[in-house]
């Protein structure tokens, strides 16, 4: 078959894209025992899977007694199946015809223009020879890129490990710094609290000294003032005997009221007695002023004695 030339980038033997998953053949021509063992195991697994698939396929049940299975074609066109091709000899007789020229070939009419290209010797691209340096360059670049990427991944891993270690160290330093700051803050708070306590203690001592001085000054100042004040108050009547005050405010007014009432009753009795005496005297005066009758010329009866009249007036006064 003549070689066919095409674009190299569409050849299946040229690998394009990511080469991470590319399985490169080993450098040595002799396969390693491990690779041979792996291939044998893979072949055994493939045979086992094929046997399992064959066993898993549904099969035709066994024929009953007196019958047998026969292969039957179910295609649209029947075809005789045999191991040996049947050969048959056939003969035919042809008449003698006159010689005539052969039938010319059918050549369709041209529809375009003929174009020719001059190719000198050695200008054609020989794939097996020319593709080798290209493949070497591609493979070298791919391997170099893969190595660079692996080295980059390792460098990134080292950088990440260094960053993690630095982050751990930084976190530890930050924790220690926070602890020291908290300790310094507590120390400052304790110092401020002690200073405030000392200031309060000094303030209390100052207030106590001022109170003691004020008390001593007040005692000295009031030593002569209190007796004079009490004397003035006593003279003014602010200090009194409660029994005497009770007699003056309660008993004496009541006594005076009772005496006035008693005197008023006595005066009323005397007035009434005077009025009765006047009435009796007027009646006696009227009685003595009339002339005596003839039948009364006889000796008058015994006149009442003044004692009896006085007794009668006293009884009327008591009744009144």
Backbone as numpy.savetxt, mean C-alpha at the origin, in Angstrom:
# Nx Ny Nz CAx CAy CAz Cx Cy Cz
27.65 -35.55 -69.49 26.79 -34.36 -69.49 27.69 -33.12 -69.49
27.45 -32.16 -70.36 28.30 -30.96 -70.39 28.07 -30.14 -69.15
29.10 -29.46 -68.66 28.93 -28.61 -67.45 28.02 -27.43 -67.73
27.19 -27.12 -66.72 26.29 -25.97 -66.83 26.78 -24.88 -65.89
26.87 -23.69 -66.40 27.38 -22.56 -65.63 26.22 -21.70 -65.16
26.29 -21.27 -63.91 25.23 -20.42 -63.32 25.87 -19.52 -62.27
25.01 -18.73 -61.63 25.49 -17.82 -60.57 25.98 -18.63 -59.38
27.14 -18.24 -58.85 27.74 -18.99 -57.74 26.92 -18.85 -56.45
26.22 -17.71 -56.29 25.49 -17.47 -55.04 24.24 -18.34 -54.92
23.80 -18.93 -56.02 22.63 -19.82 -55.98 23.03 -21.28 -55.89
24.30 -21.53 -55.74 24.75 -22.91 -55.61 24.49 -23.40 -54.19
23.99 -24.60 -54.08 23.68 -25.16 -52.77 24.91 -25.48 -51.96
26.01 -25.61 -52.59 27.23 -25.94 -51.87 27.84 -24.73 -51.19
27.37 -23.53 -51.51 27.86 -22.31 -50.88 26.92 -21.96 -49.72
27.50 -21.85 -48.52 26.71 -21.57 -47.32 26.58 -20.07 -47.16
25.34 -19.61 -46.94 25.08 -18.18 -46.74 24.37 -17.99 -45.40
24.59 -16.83 -44.79 23.90 -16.53 -43.53 24.72 -16.95 -42.31
24.00 -17.26 -41.20 24.63 -17.60 -39.93 25.31 -18.97 -40.03
26.50 -19.06 -39.50 27.27 -20.31 -39.58 27.49 -20.90 -38.20
26.70 -20.45 -37.17 26.89 -21.00 -35.83 26.52 -22.48 -35.80
25.40 -22.81 -36.44 24.91 -24.19 -36.39 25.50 -25.06 -37.50
26.44 -24.50 -38.22 27.03 -25.28 -39.32 27.95 -26.35 -38.75
27.72 -27.56 -39.18 28.56 -28.69 -38.73 29.69 -28.87 -39.74
30.87 -28.43 -39.36 32.02 -28.53 -40.26 32.57 -29.94 -40.22
33.00 -30.44 -41.33 33.61 -31.79 -41.32 34.94 -31.76 -40.59
35.33 -32.83 -39.98 36.62 -32.87 -39.27 37.78 -32.67 -40.23
38.85 -32.17 -39.68 40.03 -31.90 -40.50 40.66 -33.20 -40.99
40.69 -34.16 -40.12 41.34 -35.43 -40.51 40.41 -36.22 -41.41
40.97 -36.97 -42.33 40.17 -37.79 -43.25 39.67 -39.04 -42.58
40.39 -39.54 -41.59 39.98 -40.75 -40.89 38.96 -40.39 -39.80
37.77 -40.99 -39.85 36.78 -40.70 -38.80 37.23 -41.26 -37.46
36.86 -40.56 -36.42 37.23 -41.01 -35.08 36.34 -42.15 -34.64
36.81 -42.97 -33.72 35.95 -44.08 -33.22 34.66 -43.58 -32.57
34.72 -42.46 -31.94 33.50 -41.92 -31.32 32.47 -41.56 -32.39
32.99 -40.97 -33.51 32.07 -40.62 -34.60 31.49 -41.87 -35.24
32.30 -42.90 -35.39 31.81 -44.16 -35.97 30.75 -44.77 -35.06
31.01 -44.77 -33.76 30.04 -45.31 -32.81 28.74 -44.51 -32.84
28.87 -43.19 -32.96 27.68 -42.34 -33.02 26.88 -42.64 -34.30
27.57 -42.83 -35.43 26.88 -43.14 -36.67 26.17 -44.49 -36.59
26.83 -45.46 -35.97 26.18 -46.78 -35.82 24.93 -46.67 -34.95
25.05 -45.93 -33.86 23.87 -45.78 -33.00 22.75 -45.05 -33.73
23.12 -44.02 -34.53 22.09 -43.31 -35.29 21.43 -44.23 -36.31
22.25 -45.10 -36.96 21.69 -46.05 -37.93 20.77 -47.05 -37.24
21.18 -47.52 -36.07 20.33 -48.46 -35.32 19.02 -47.79 -34.90
19.11 -46.54 -34.46 17.87 -45.84 -34.07 16.96 -45.64 -35.27
17.56 -45.34 -36.46 16.73 -45.16 -37.66 16.05 -46.47 -38.03
16.80 -47.58 -37.99 16.20 -48.88 -38.29 15.10 -49.23 -37.30
15.35 -48.91 -36.02 14.32 -49.20 -35.00 13.07 -48.37 -35.24
13.25 -47.10 -35.61 12.08 -46.27 -35.90 11.33 -46.78 -37.13
12.10 -47.19 -38.16 11.44 -47.72 -39.37 10.67 -48.99 -39.05
11.28 -49.88 -38.23 10.60 -51.13 -37.85 9.35 -50.83 -37.02
9.48 -49.84 -36.15 8.31 -49.48 -35.33 7.20 -48.90 -36.19
7.57 -48.08 -37.22 6.54 -47.54 -38.11 5.87 -48.65 -38.90
6.69 -49.62 -39.37 6.09 -50.73 -40.12 5.15 -51.55 -39.25
5.56 -51.75 -38.00 4.68 -52.51 -37.10 3.43 -51.73 -36.71
3.58 -50.41 -36.66 2.43 -49.59 -36.26 1.43 -49.44 -37.39
1.85 -49.66 -38.67 0.91 -49.53 -39.78 -0.16 -50.62 -39.70
-1.39 -50.26 -40.02 -2.46 -51.29 -39.99 -2.26 -52.29 -41.12
-2.38 -53.54 -40.82 -2.19 -54.62 -41.82 -3.51 -55.32 -42.09
-3.49 -56.02 -43.22 -4.70 -56.78 -43.60 -4.79 -58.02 -42.72
-5.96 -58.29 -42.19 -6.07 -59.48 -41.34 -5.79 -60.76 -42.14
-5.44 -61.81 -41.43 -5.12 -63.09 -42.07 -6.36 -63.66 -42.76
-6.14 -64.33 -43.95 -7.32 -64.89 -44.66 -7.92 -66.07 -43.90
-9.20 -66.25 -44.13 -9.88 -67.39 -43.49 -9.46 -68.67 -44.19
-9.87 -69.75 -43.65 -9.47 -71.07 -44.18 -10.07 -71.27 -45.56
-9.25 -71.66 -46.52 -9.69 -71.91 -47.88 -9.52 -70.72 -48.80
-9.01 -69.61 -48.28 -8.80 -68.43 -49.10 -7.37 -67.94 -48.93
-6.99 -67.02 -49.84 -5.67 -66.44 -49.76 -5.72 -65.02 -50.31
-4.72 -64.26 -49.91 -4.62 -62.88 -50.36 -3.91 -62.82 -51.69
-4.38 -61.95 -52.59 -3.78 -61.76 -53.90 -3.64 -60.26 -54.12
-2.48 -59.86 -54.64 -2.27 -58.46 -54.94 -3.12 -58.06 -56.13
-3.83 -56.99 -56.01 -4.74 -56.50 -57.04 -4.41 -55.04 -57.29
-4.37 -54.70 -58.57 -4.11 -53.32 -58.93 -5.40 -52.51 -58.82
-5.26 -51.34 -58.21 -6.41 -50.44 -58.08 -6.20 -49.16 -58.84
-5.16 -49.11 -59.69 -4.92 -47.91 -60.46 -5.97 -47.77 -61.55
-5.92 -46.56 -62.19 -6.89 -46.32 -63.25 -6.62 -47.17 -64.48
-5.32 -47.38 -64.78 -4.94 -48.21 -65.93 -4.24 -49.45 -65.41
-4.69 -50.60 -65.88 -4.09 -51.87 -65.46 -2.79 -52.09 -66.19
-1.90 -52.71 -65.49 -0.58 -52.99 -66.06 -0.18 -54.40 -65.65
0.28 -55.14 -66.61 0.67 -56.51 -66.32 1.97 -56.50 -65.52
1.98 -57.24 -64.43 3.14 -57.31 -63.55 3.78 -58.67 -63.73
5.05 -58.66 -64.13 5.79 -59.91 -64.31 7.26 -59.61 -64.16
7.98 -60.63 -63.75 9.42 -60.47 -63.59 10.15 -60.52 -64.94
9.64 -61.24 -65.87 10.28 -61.40 -67.19 9.42 -60.74 -68.25
10.06 -59.94 -69.05 9.34 -59.27 -70.12 9.04 -60.27 -71.22
7.84 -60.29 -71.67 7.43 -61.24 -72.72 7.95 -60.72 -74.06
8.61 -61.53 -74.74 9.16 -61.20 -76.06 8.43 -61.99 -77.12
8.04 -61.30 -78.17 7.30 -61.92 -79.29 7.95 -61.49 -80.60
8.17 -62.40 -81.44 8.75 -62.11 -82.76 7.62 -61.82 -83.73
7.75 -60.70 -84.44 6.74 -60.28 -85.40 7.45 -60.01 -86.74
6.75 -60.23 -87.79 7.29 -59.95 -89.13 6.29 -59.12 -89.89
6.83 -58.30 -90.82 5.94 -57.49 -91.68 6.56 -57.44 -93.08
5.73 -57.33 -94.04 6.16 -57.30 -95.45 5.83 -55.94 -96.01
6.84 -55.30 -96.62 6.60 -53.99 -97.21 6.70 -54.10 -98.72
5.90 -53.27 -99.33 5.92 -53.25 -100.79 7.09 -52.43 -101.26
7.45 -52.70 -102.42 8.56 -51.96 -103.01 8.04 -50.64 -103.52
8.51 -49.56 -102.96 8.12 -48.22 -103.39 9.25 -47.60 -104.18
8.87 -46.60 -104.86 9.86 -45.88 -105.62 10.66 -44.99 -104.67
11.93 -44.81 -105.09 12.78 -43.95 -104.25 12.30 -42.50 -104.34
12.22 -41.88 -103.22 11.83 -40.47 -103.17 12.69 -39.78 -102.12
12.83 -38.48 -102.23 13.68 -37.79 -101.25 13.04 -37.83 -99.86
13.91 -37.77 -98.83 13.34 -37.79 -97.45 12.54 -36.51 -97.15
11.65 -36.69 -96.28 10.81 -35.55 -95.90 11.65 -34.55 -95.14
11.64 -33.29 -95.61 12.47 -32.30 -94.88 11.91 -32.03 -93.47
12.80 -31.65 -92.59 12.40 -31.33 -91.21 11.62 -30.02 -91.18
10.72 -29.95 -90.26 9.93 -28.72 -90.11 10.74 -27.70 -89.32
10.94 -26.62 -89.93 11.70 -25.53 -89.30 10.77 -24.33 -89.18
10.39 -23.92 -87.99 9.49 -22.76 -87.86 10.18 -21.49 -88.29
9.40 -20.54 -88.64 9.93 -19.26 -89.09 10.54 -18.51 -87.93
11.55 -17.72 -88.23 12.22 -16.95 -87.19 11.34 -15.77 -86.74
11.39 -15.57 -85.47 10.60 -14.44 -84.93 11.48 -13.37 -84.31
12.75 -13.58 -84.14 13.64 -12.59 -83.52 14.90 -12.41 -84.33
15.92 -11.88 -83.64 17.19 -11.63 -84.28 18.22 -12.58 -83.72
19.13 -13.03 -84.58 20.22 -13.88 -84.15 21.33 -13.02 -83.56
21.81 -13.43 -82.39 22.87 -12.71 -81.71 23.96 -13.70 -81.39
25.15 -13.33 -81.61 26.28 -14.22 -81.38 27.27 -13.54 -80.45
27.99 -14.35 -79.69 28.98 -13.84 -78.74 30.29 -14.56 -79.01
31.34 -13.77 -79.08 32.65 -14.32 -79.35 33.29 -14.71 -78.02
33.59 -15.97 -77.81 34.21 -16.47 -76.60 35.56 -17.04 -77.00
36.59 -16.42 -76.42 37.93 -16.90 -76.71 38.26 -18.07 -75.80
39.34 -18.71 -76.12 39.75 -19.86 -75.33 40.25 -19.40 -73.96
39.75 -20.03 -72.92 40.16 -19.69 -71.56 39.29 -18.64 -70.88
38.27 -18.13 -71.58 37.41 -17.12 -70.97 36.25 -17.72 -70.17
35.93 -18.96 -70.39 34.81 -19.57 -69.67 35.20 -19.84 -68.20
34.22 -19.82 -67.35 34.41 -20.02 -65.90 34.36 -21.50 -65.59
35.49 -22.04 -65.11 35.53 -23.45 -64.72 35.30 -23.52 -63.21
34.16 -24.06 -62.85 33.71 -24.01 -61.45 34.66 -24.73 -60.51
35.05 -25.97 -60.87 35.86 -26.77 -59.96 37.20 -26.11 -59.68
37.71 -25.32 -60.65 39.02 -24.70 -60.46 38.90 -23.31 -59.85
37.93 -22.55 -60.37 37.82 -21.16 -59.95 37.16 -20.98 -58.58
36.32 -21.95 -58.18 35.57 -21.76 -56.93 36.41 -22.08 -55.70
37.52 -22.76 -55.87 38.32 -23.15 -54.72 38.83 -21.94 -53.94
39.49 -20.95 -54.56 39.94 -19.79 -53.75 38.78 -19.01 -53.13
37.65 -18.97 -53.90 36.49 -18.26 -53.33 35.98 -18.96 -52.08
35.90 -20.29 -52.16 35.46 -21.06 -51.00 36.44 -20.92 -49.85
37.76 -20.91 -50.18 38.74 -20.75 -49.11 38.56 -19.40 -48.42
38.34 -18.35 -49.22 38.14 -17.02 -48.63 36.85 -16.99 -47.78
35.77 -17.57 -48.33 34.49 -17.58 -47.59 34.61 -18.36 -46.29
35.23 -19.55 -46.39 35.37 -20.37 -45.19 36.27 -19.68 -44.17
37.39 -19.08 -44.67 38.30 -18.38 -43.74 37.60 -17.21 -43.06
36.85 -16.42 -43.86 36.13 -15.30 -43.28 35.06 -15.77 -42.28
34.38 -16.87 -42.63 33.34 -17.39 -41.73 33.94 -17.87 -40.42
35.04 -18.62 -40.53 35.70 -19.11 -39.31 36.24 -17.94 -38.49
36.81 -16.95 -39.18 37.34 -15.78 -38.46 36.21 -15.02 -37.76
35.09 -14.85 -38.48 33.95 -14.17 -37.87 33.40 -14.95 -36.68
33.34 -16.29 -36.85 32.87 -17.13 -35.74 33.79 -17.00 -34.53
35.13 -17.05 -34.80 36.07 -16.91 -33.70 35.94 -15.53 -33.04
35.76 -14.49 -33.87 35.59 -13.15 -33.29 34.34 -13.06 -32.43
33.25 -13.69 -32.93 32.02 -13.66 -32.14 32.16 -14.44 -30.84
32.85 -15.60 -30.91 33.07 -16.38 -29.69 33.93 -15.59 -28.71
34.99 -14.95 -29.24 35.84 -14.15 -28.37 35.05 -12.96 -27.79
34.17 -12.38 -28.62 33.34 -11.27 -28.12 32.41 -11.76 -27.01
31.81 -12.95 -27.21 30.95 -13.50 -26.16 31.73 -13.76 -24.88
32.96 -14.33 -25.02 33.77 -14.56 -23.83 34.14 -13.23 -23.15
34.47 -12.23 -23.97 34.82 -10.92 -23.40 33.60 -10.30 -22.68
32.42 -10.45 -23.34 31.21 -9.94 -22.69 30.93 -10.67 -21.38
31.16 -12.00 -21.39 30.95 -12.77 -20.15 31.91 -12.28 -19.06
33.21 -12.04 -19.46 34.17 -11.51 -18.48 33.75 -10.12 -17.98
33.26 -9.30 -18.92 32.80 -7.96 -18.52 31.61 -8.03 -17.56
30.67 -8.94 -17.88 29.51 -9.09 -16.99 29.94 -9.59 -15.61
30.86 -10.56 -15.60 31.34 -11.06 -14.31 32.03 -9.93 -13.53
32.86 -9.14 -14.25 33.52 -8.01 -13.59 32.50 -6.99 -13.09
31.46 -6.74 -13.90 30.41 -5.81 -13.47 29.66 -6.33 -12.25
29.36 -7.64 -12.24 28.68 -8.22 -11.07 29.55 -8.10 -9.83
30.86 -8.41 -9.99 31.75 -8.29 -8.83 31.84 -6.84 -8.37
31.93 -5.90 -9.35 31.97 -4.49 -8.98 30.68 -4.04 -8.31
29.53 -4.54 -8.83 28.24 -4.18 -8.22 28.14 -4.72 -6.80
28.61 -5.97 -6.60 28.58 -6.53 -5.24 29.48 -5.72 -4.30
30.69 -5.38 -4.79 31.59 -4.57 -3.96 31.00 -3.20 -3.67
30.40 -2.60 -4.70 29.78 -1.28 -4.51 28.61 -1.35 -3.53
27.79 -2.39 -3.66 26.66 -2.54 -2.72 27.16 -2.72 -1.29
28.25 -3.51 -1.15 28.80 -3.69 0.20 29.34 -2.37 0.75
30.03 -1.61 -0.13 30.54 -0.31 0.33 29.40 0.65 0.66
28.33 0.62 -0.14 27.18 1.49 0.15 26.52 1.10 1.47
26.41 -0.23 1.70 25.83 -0.66 2.97 26.69 -0.21 4.15
28.02 -0.37 3.99 28.92 0.08 5.07 28.82 1.59 5.26
28.74 2.34 4.13 28.60 3.79 4.23 27.30 4.18 4.93
26.22 3.50 4.58 24.94 3.79 5.26 25.02 3.47 6.74
25.69 2.36 7.07 25.83 2.01 8.49 26.63 3.08 9.24
27.73 3.53 8.61 28.53 4.58 9.26 27.74 5.88 9.38
26.99 6.23 8.32 26.18 7.44 8.39 25.11 7.35 9.49
24.49 6.16 9.58 23.48 5.97 10.63 24.12 6.04 12.02
25.32 5.46 12.16 26.01 5.52 13.45 26.38 6.97 13.79
26.87 7.72 12.78 27.21 9.12 13.02 25.95 9.93 13.36
24.85 9.64 12.70 23.60 10.35 13.01 23.14 10.06 14.43
23.21 8.78 14.83 22.83 8.44 16.20 23.75 9.12 17.21
25.07 9.18 16.88 26.00 9.85 17.78 25.67 11.35 17.89
25.36 11.98 16.77 24.99 13.40 16.80 23.70 13.63 17.58
22.72 12.74 17.38 21.47 12.86 18.12 21.71 12.70 19.63
22.55 11.71 19.99 22.85 11.51 21.41 23.58 12.73 21.98
24.51 13.28 21.19 25.24 14.47 21.64 24.30 15.65 21.81
23.39 15.86 20.84 22.43 16.96 20.95 21.49 16.76 22.13
21.05 15.50 22.33 20.18 15.22 23.47 20.88 15.48 24.80
22.15 15.05 24.91 22.90 15.32 26.14 23.09 16.82 26.35
23.36 17.57 25.27 23.53 19.01 25.40 22.24 19.68 25.88
21.09 19.22 25.30 19.81 19.78 25.73 19.53 19.44 27.19
19.86 18.20 27.60 19.66 17.82 28.99 20.52 18.69 29.92
21.78 18.93 29.50 22.66 19.77 30.31 22.12 21.20 30.38
21.63 21.73 29.25 21.07 23.08 29.26 19.83 23.15 30.14
18.97 22.11 30.07 17.79 22.09 30.93 18.19 22.02 32.40
19.21 21.22 32.69 19.66 21.11 34.07 20.19 22.47 34.57
20.98 23.16 33.74 21.48 24.48 34.12 20.33 25.47 34.29
19.33 25.39 33.38 18.18 26.27 33.51 17.42 26.02 34.80
17.23 24.72 35.11 16.53 24.39 36.36 17.33 24.85 37.58
18.66 24.68 37.52 19.49 25.16 38.64 19.38 26.67 38.78
19.39 27.37 37.65 19.25 28.82 37.70 17.89 29.22 38.27
16.83 28.56 37.80 15.49 28.86 38.31 15.39 28.55 39.81
16.00 27.43 40.22 15.97 27.07 41.63 16.70 28.12 42.48
17.88 28.54 41.98 18.63 29.58 42.73 17.82 30.88 42.80
17.17 31.26 41.68 16.35 32.47 41.69 15.17 32.34 42.64
14.54 31.16 42.66 13.41 30.95 43.58 13.87 31.03 45.04
15.04 30.40 45.32 15.55 30.45 46.71 15.87 31.89 47.11
16.51 32.63 46.17 16.82 34.03 46.48 15.54 34.84 46.67
14.55 34.61 45.80 13.29 35.34 45.93 12.58 34.99 47.24
12.63 33.71 47.61 11.99 33.29 48.86 12.68 33.94 50.06
14.03 33.96 50.04 14.75 34.59 51.16 14.45 36.09 51.22
14.42 36.75 50.02 14.11 38.18 50.01 12.69 38.45 50.50
11.75 37.57 50.06 10.36 37.74 50.49 10.24 37.54 52.00
10.94 36.53 52.51 10.89 36.32 53.97 11.44 37.52 54.72
12.58 38.06 54.22 13.14 39.23 54.88 12.22 40.44 54.77
11.59 40.59 53.59 10.72 41.74 53.37 9.42 41.64 54.15
8.89 40.42 54.25 7.61 40.22 54.91 7.74 39.94 56.40
8.97 39.92 56.92 9.13 39.63 58.36 8.43 40.68 59.21
8.57 42.00 58.88 7.93 43.08 59.62 6.58 43.48 59.03
6.30 43.05 57.81 5.06 43.47 57.16 3.85 42.69 57.67
4.05 41.42 57.90 2.91 40.57 58.29 2.33 41.01 59.63
3.14 41.22 60.67 2.52 41.65 61.95 1.78 42.98 61.84
2.34 43.94 61.08 1.64 45.23 60.94 0.34 45.07 60.18
0.35 44.24 59.16 -0.88 44.01 58.40 -1.94 43.36 59.27
-1.52 42.37 60.04 -2.50 41.73 60.92 -3.03 42.70 61.98
-2.17 43.56 62.46 -2.63 44.55 63.46 -3.65 45.50 62.84
-3.35 45.97 61.62 -4.29 46.87 60.94 -5.62 46.19 60.67
-5.54 44.95 60.22 -6.78 44.21 59.94 -7.56 43.98 61.23
-6.85 43.67 62.29 -7.53 43.44 63.57 -8.19 44.71 64.06
-7.45 45.84 63.89 -8.04 47.11 64.30 -9.22 47.51 63.42
-9.14 47.13 62.16 -10.24 47.46 61.24 -11.44 46.56 61.43
-11.31 45.49 62.19 -12.44 44.61 62.46 -12.55 43.41 61.54
-11.51 43.13 60.82 -11.55 41.96 59.95 -11.41 40.66 60.75
-10.79 40.73 61.90 -10.66 39.55 62.76 -11.60 39.75 63.96
-12.54 38.91 64.18 -13.58 39.06 65.22 -13.84 37.71 65.84
-14.56 37.83 67.06 -14.97 36.62 67.76 -16.26 36.12 67.14
-16.32 34.87 66.68 -17.55 34.41 66.02 -18.75 34.41 66.97
-18.54 34.12 68.25 -19.69 34.10 69.20 -20.20 35.52 69.39
-19.25 36.45 69.54 -19.67 37.84 69.70 -20.37 38.35 68.46
-19.80 37.99 67.27 -20.44 38.43 66.04 -21.82 37.80 65.89
-21.97 36.55 66.30 -23.27 35.89 66.21 -24.27 36.56 67.14
-23.81 36.92 68.34 -24.72 37.59 69.29 -25.12 38.95 68.73
-24.13 39.67 68.13 -24.44 41.00 67.63 -25.33 40.97 66.40
-25.14 39.99 65.53 -25.90 39.96 64.27 -27.18 39.16 64.33
-27.23 38.20 65.27 -28.40 37.32 65.29 -29.24 37.51 66.57
-28.58 37.42 67.72 -29.35 37.41 68.97 -29.89 38.79 69.33
-29.03 39.80 69.28 -29.46 41.14 69.69 -30.58 41.68 68.81
-30.53 41.54 67.44 -31.68 42.01 66.65 -32.98 41.28 67.02
-32.85 39.98 67.24 -34.06 39.23 67.62 -34.59 39.70 68.97
-33.69 39.92 69.91 -34.10 40.38 71.24 -34.76 41.75 71.16
-34.17 42.65 70.38 -34.75 43.98 70.24 -36.12 43.91 69.60
-36.28 43.00 68.61 -37.59 42.85 67.97 -38.63 42.35 68.96
-38.24 41.37 69.76 -39.18 40.84 70.74 -39.54 41.89 71.79
-38.54 42.65 72.22 -38.81 43.71 73.23 -39.74 44.75 72.66
-39.50 45.15 71.39 -40.38 46.14 70.77 -41.80 45.62 70.67
-41.95 44.33 70.28 -43.29 43.77 70.21 -43.96 43.75 71.58
-43.19 43.36 72.61 -43.75 43.33 73.97 -44.17 44.73 74.42
-43.32 45.71 74.16 -43.64 47.08 74.51 -44.85 47.58 73.75
-44.91 47.22 72.48 -46.08 47.64 71.70 -47.35 47.03 72.26
-47.30 45.77 72.70 -48.49 45.15 73.30 -48.86 45.85 74.62
-47.84 46.15 75.41 -48.13 46.86 76.69 -48.75 48.23 76.43
-48.18 48.92 75.43 -48.75 50.25 75.12 -50.17 50.13 74.62
-50.41 49.10 73.80 -51.77 48.89 73.30 -52.73 48.57 74.44
-52.24 47.73 75.40 -53.07 47.41 76.56 -53.39 48.66 77.39
-52.39 49.47 77.59 -52.61 50.70 78.36 -53.58 51.63 77.65
-53.44 51.72 76.30 -54.36 52.58 75.54 -55.78 52.06 75.66
-55.93 50.76 75.52 -57.27 50.19 75.63 -57.82 50.36 77.06
-56.94 50.18 78.04 -57.38 50.38 79.44 -57.82 51.82 79.65
-57.07 52.74 79.12 -57.46 54.15 79.25 -58.79 54.42 78.58
-58.98 53.78 77.38 -60.24 53.99 76.68 -61.40 53.38 77.46
-61.21 52.26 78.07 -62.27 51.62 78.87 -62.58 52.46 80.11
-61.53 52.90 80.74 -61.74 53.75 81.93 -62.52 55.00 81.56
-62.13 55.60 80.45 -62.84 56.80 80.00 -64.30 56.48 79.71
-64.53 55.31 79.08 -65.92 54.93 78.76 -66.73 54.73 80.03
-66.16 53.99 81.00 -66.85 53.73 82.26 -67.12 55.04 83.01
-66.13 55.90 83.00 -66.29 57.19 83.70 -67.39 58.01 83.04
-67.42 58.04 81.75 -68.46 58.78 81.06 -69.84 58.20 81.35
-69.90 56.83 81.35 -71.21 56.22 81.67 -71.61 56.55 83.09
-70.73 56.50 84.05 -71.05 56.84 85.44 -71.46 58.34 85.58
-70.72 59.10 84.74 -71.05 60.53 84.78 -72.45 60.78 84.24
-72.83 60.10 83.22 -74.18 60.23 82.67 -75.20 59.70 83.65
-74.88 58.59 84.28 -75.83 58.00 85.23 -76.04 58.93 86.43
-75.02 59.54 86.91 -75.15 60.46 88.06 -75.77 61.79 87.66
-75.77 62.10 86.43 -76.31 63.38 85.99 -77.83 63.38 85.91
-78.57 62.26 85.81 -80.02 62.21 85.76 -80.57 62.36 87.16
-81.88 62.91 87.32 -82.53 63.08 88.61 -83.06 61.75 89.06
-83.11 61.48 90.37 -83.65 60.20 90.86 -85.20 60.25 90.91
-85.89 59.12 90.66 -87.35 58.99 90.66 -87.87 59.01 92.08
-89.31 59.09 92.24 -89.94 59.16 93.56 -89.78 57.86 94.31
-90.04 56.81 93.57 -89.91 55.53 94.23 -88.50 55.19 94.58
-87.65 56.02 94.13 -86.22 55.73 94.40 -85.70 56.71 95.47
-86.69 57.36 96.12 -86.25 58.29 97.14 -85.77 57.60 98.38
-86.09 56.42 98.47 -85.62 55.65 99.60 -84.13 55.55 99.57
-83.72 55.07 100.59 -82.24 54.96 100.66 -81.73 54.13 99.54
-80.85 54.69 98.91 -80.29 53.93 97.76 -79.57 52.68 98.19
-79.63 51.82 97.20 -78.95 50.53 97.48 -77.47 50.75 97.63
-76.93 49.78 98.17 -75.47 49.85 98.40 -74.74 49.97 97.08
-73.98 51.03 96.92 -73.19 51.27 95.67 -72.02 50.30 95.57
-71.74 50.06 94.43 -70.61 49.15 94.28 -69.34 49.78 94.76
-68.54 48.98 95.30 -67.29 49.48 95.84 -66.24 49.68 94.73
-65.35 50.62 95.00 -64.35 50.87 93.96 -63.52 49.65 93.67
-63.38 48.82 94.64 -62.57 47.62 94.40 -63.23 46.73 93.40
-64.55 46.61 93.53 -65.28 45.76 92.55 -65.18 46.37 91.16
-65.36 47.71 91.08 -65.21 48.34 89.74 -63.82 48.16 89.16
-62.84 48.28 89.98 -61.48 48.08 89.47 -61.27 46.68 89.01
-61.82 45.70 89.79 -61.70 44.29 89.38 -62.40 44.07 88.02
-63.59 44.68 87.89 -64.34 44.52 86.64 -63.57 45.11 85.46
-63.00 46.31 85.64 -62.22 46.94 84.56 -60.98 46.09 84.21
-60.36 45.53 85.23 -59.19 44.67 84.97 -59.57 43.44 84.18
-60.78 42.87 84.55 -61.23 41.69 83.77 -61.51 42.05 82.33
-62.14 43.25 82.11 -62.40 43.67 80.73 -61.10 43.90 79.98
-60.09 44.45 80.67 -58.81 44.67 80.00 -58.13 43.34 79.65
-58.24 42.37 80.62 -57.65 41.06 80.29 -58.35 40.44 79.12
-59.75 40.57 79.13 -60.49 40.02 78.00 -60.06 40.69 76.70
-59.92 42.04 76.81 -59.50 42.75 75.59 -58.13 42.27 75.22
